[in-house]
Coordinates of C-alpha atoms in Angstrom, one line a residue:
M1 CA 54.5 108.2 206.6
E2 CA 52.8 105.9 209.0
D3 CA 54.3 105.2 212.5
R4 CA 56.2 101.9 212.5
R5 CA 54.1 100.6 215.4
I6 CA 50.9 101.2 213.4
T7 CA 52.5 99.5 210.4
N8 CA 53.6 96.5 212.5
T9 CA 50.1 96.2 214.0
K10 CA 48.4 96.3 210.6
N11 CA 50.8 93.8 209.2
A12 CA 50.2 91.5 212.1
L13 CA 46.4 91.7 211.6
E14 CA 46.8 91.1 207.9
A15 CA 49.0 88.0 208.4
A16 CA 46.6 86.7 211.1
F17 CA 43.7 87.3 208.8
F18 CA 45.3 85.2 206.0
R19 CA 46.2 82.4 208.3
L20 CA 42.6 82.3 209.5
L21 CA 41.4 82.5 205.9
D22 CA 43.0 79.2 205.2
H23 CA 40.3 77.5 207.3
K24 CA 37.4 79.9 207.3
T25 CA 35.6 82.4 205.2
P26 CA 35.9 86.1 206.1
K27 CA 32.3 86.1 207.4
Q28 CA 33.3 83.3 209.9
I29 CA 36.2 85.3 211.3
S30 CA 35.4 87.4 214.4
I31 CA 37.4 90.4 215.6
T32 CA 38.3 88.5 218.8
E33 CA 39.6 85.6 216.8
L34 CA 41.5 87.9 214.5
C35 CA 43.1 89.8 217.5
N36 CA 44.0 86.6 219.3
E37 CA 45.7 85.2 216.1
A38 CA 47.5 88.5 215.7
K39 CA 48.4 88.7 219.4
I40 CA 47.0 92.1 219.9
N41 CA 44.2 93.5 222.1
R42 CA 40.7 94.3 220.7
S43 CA 41.3 97.9 221.9
T44 CA 44.4 98.0 219.6
F45 CA 42.3 96.8 216.7
Y46 CA 39.7 99.5 217.4
A47 CA 42.4 102.2 217.6
H48 CA 43.0 101.5 213.9
Y49 CA 39.6 100.5 212.6
T50 CA 36.0 101.4 213.4
G51 CA 35.1 97.7 212.8
Y52 CA 35.7 94.6 210.8
E53 CA 34.2 96.0 207.6
E54 CA 36.7 98.9 207.6
F55 CA 39.5 96.4 208.1
L56 CA 38.2 94.3 205.1
G57 CA 37.8 97.4 203.1
E58 CA 41.4 98.5 203.6
M59 CA 42.6 95.0 202.6
E60 CA 40.4 95.1 199.5
Y61 CA 41.6 98.5 198.5
K62 CA 45.3 97.5 199.0
A63 CA 44.7 94.5 196.6
A64 CA 42.9 96.6 194.1
R65 CA 45.6 99.3 194.1
K66 CA 48.3 96.7 193.5
C67 CA 46.3 95.3 190.6
V68 CA 45.7 98.8 189.1
D69 CA 49.4 99.7 189.4
C70 CA 50.4 96.6 187.5
L71 CA 47.9 97.1 184.7
A72 CA 48.3 100.9 184.4
Q73 CA 51.9 100.4 183.2
Y74 CA 50.6 98.9 179.9
H75 CA 50.0 100.9 176.8
Y76 CA 48.8 99.4 173.5
D77 CA 52.1 100.1 171.7
M78 CA 54.0 98.1 174.3
D79 CA 54.8 94.4 174.2
A80 CA 51.7 92.9 175.8
A81 CA 53.9 90.2 177.4
L82 CA 55.4 92.8 179.7
A83 CA 52.0 93.8 181.1
I84 CA 50.8 90.2 181.4
D85 CA 54.0 89.3 183.2
S86 CA 53.6 92.1 185.6
I87 CA 50.1 91.1 186.6
F88 CA 50.8 87.4 186.8
T89 CA 53.8 88.1 189.0
A90 CA 51.9 90.4 191.3
I91 CA 49.1 87.8 191.7
R92 CA 51.5 85.0 192.5
Q93 CA 53.6 87.1 194.9
N94 CA 50.5 88.4 196.7
K95 CA 48.1 85.5 196.4
N96 CA 46.5 86.1 199.8
L97 CA 45.9 89.8 199.1
F98 CA 44.4 89.0 195.7
Y99 CA 41.7 87.0 197.4
F100 CA 39.9 90.4 197.6
I101 CA 39.9 90.7 193.9
F102 CA 39.0 87.2 193.0
R103 CA 36.6 86.2 195.8
E104 CA 33.3 84.7 195.0
D105 CA 31.5 88.0 194.6
P106 CA 32.1 89.3 191.1
G107 CA 30.6 92.6 192.1
S108 CA 33.1 93.0 194.9
T109 CA 34.4 96.5 195.7
G110 CA 38.0 95.4 194.8
Y111 CA 37.1 94.1 191.4
M112 CA 34.9 97.1 190.6
F113 CA 37.7 99.5 191.8
V114 CA 40.1 97.9 189.3
K115 CA 37.6 97.8 186.5
E116 CA 36.6 101.5 186.9
A117 CA 40.1 102.7 187.5
L118 CA 41.2 101.3 184.2
R119 CA 38.0 102.2 182.2
E120 CA 38.6 105.9 181.6
K121 CA 42.2 105.5 180.4
T122 CA 41.5 102.4 178.3
V123 CA 38.3 103.8 176.6
S124 CA 39.9 107.2 176.0
V125 CA 42.9 105.7 174.3
W126 CA 40.7 103.4 172.1
L127 CA 38.6 106.4 171.1
H128 CA 41.7 108.5 170.3
E129 CA 43.6 105.7 168.4
S130 CA 40.8 104.2 166.4
D131 CA 37.6 104.8 164.5
I132 CA 35.3 102.9 167.0
T133 CA 32.4 104.8 168.5
P134 CA 32.1 105.6 172.3
Q135 CA 29.4 103.0 172.5
Q136 CA 31.6 100.3 170.8
A137 CA 34.5 101.2 173.1
T138 CA 32.3 100.9 176.2
L139 CA 30.8 97.6 175.2
L140 CA 34.3 96.3 174.2
Y141 CA 35.7 97.3 177.5
E142 CA 32.9 95.5 179.4
Y143 CA 33.6 92.4 177.3
I144 CA 37.3 92.4 177.7
S145 CA 37.4 93.3 181.4
G146 CA 34.7 90.7 182.2
G147 CA 36.3 88.0 180.3
S148 CA 39.8 88.8 181.5
F149 CA 38.5 88.7 185.1
A150 CA 36.8 85.4 184.6
I151 CA 39.9 83.8 183.2
M152 CA 42.2 85.1 185.9
K153 CA 39.7 84.0 188.5
C154 CA 39.7 80.5 187.1
W155 CA 43.5 80.4 187.3
Y156 CA 43.5 81.9 190.8
D157 CA 40.7 79.6 192.1
S158 CA 42.6 76.5 190.7
N159 CA 45.4 77.5 193.1
F160 CA 47.5 78.1 190.0
S161 CA 47.2 74.5 189.0
I162 CA 46.1 75.6 185.5
D163 CA 49.3 75.9 183.5
E164 CA 50.3 79.5 183.6
S165 CA 51.7 79.4 180.0
V166 CA 48.2 78.4 178.7
V167 CA 46.6 81.4 180.4
R168 CA 49.4 83.8 179.4
D169 CA 49.2 82.7 175.7
L170 CA 45.4 83.1 175.8
F171 CA 45.8 86.7 177.0
E172 CA 48.6 87.6 174.8
N173 CA 47.0 86.3 171.6
A174 CA 43.6 87.8 172.5
I175 CA 45.3 91.2 172.9
K176 CA 47.6 90.9 169.8
Y177 CA 45.2 89.3 167.4
G178 CA 41.8 90.2 168.7
L179 CA 41.7 93.4 170.5
Y180 CA 44.6 95.0 168.7
N181 CA 43.2 94.2 165.2
Y182 CA 39.7 95.4 166.1
V183 CA 40.7 98.6 167.9
Y184 CA 44.0 99.8 166.4
T185 CA 43.8 98.9 162.8
K186 CA 42.0 101.6 160.8

């Protein structure tokens, strides 16, 4: 378990980063500016991180881990609405953190971590539960994960102004009537 002072320092840096992110891109934020906003010394920052890239990497990993934890709860024989609710709630409650998943770089480490963390479980279940080939499972996973990411990114980038029920219905129906029928009906 991490020392409370370390946790408090990292929380202060995270909060400061997201306040600055309201007005700047991550590339425009300097370590000095971040430390001033967090009300800590640069030496304190460097006691916890080797540099700004490591700080950003930790933030990205934290967001990716939260996303994977939400999605990993889902299994094909569950009600898809439960999994969808879990991820939508996590995104809404951690909007700033999910910046690292939905930022402008679709090949970002956070997105790739989520995609790869779910790939093995998803593809192996599809292969076990259906008659599709490994190649079909891989291609289907690329299609589903890429499209899902794009839709969620649109919702996120709109600052949630797109009606959430529209996005939820799209996901649920795609899973129930598209993916489920293609993969799980023999």
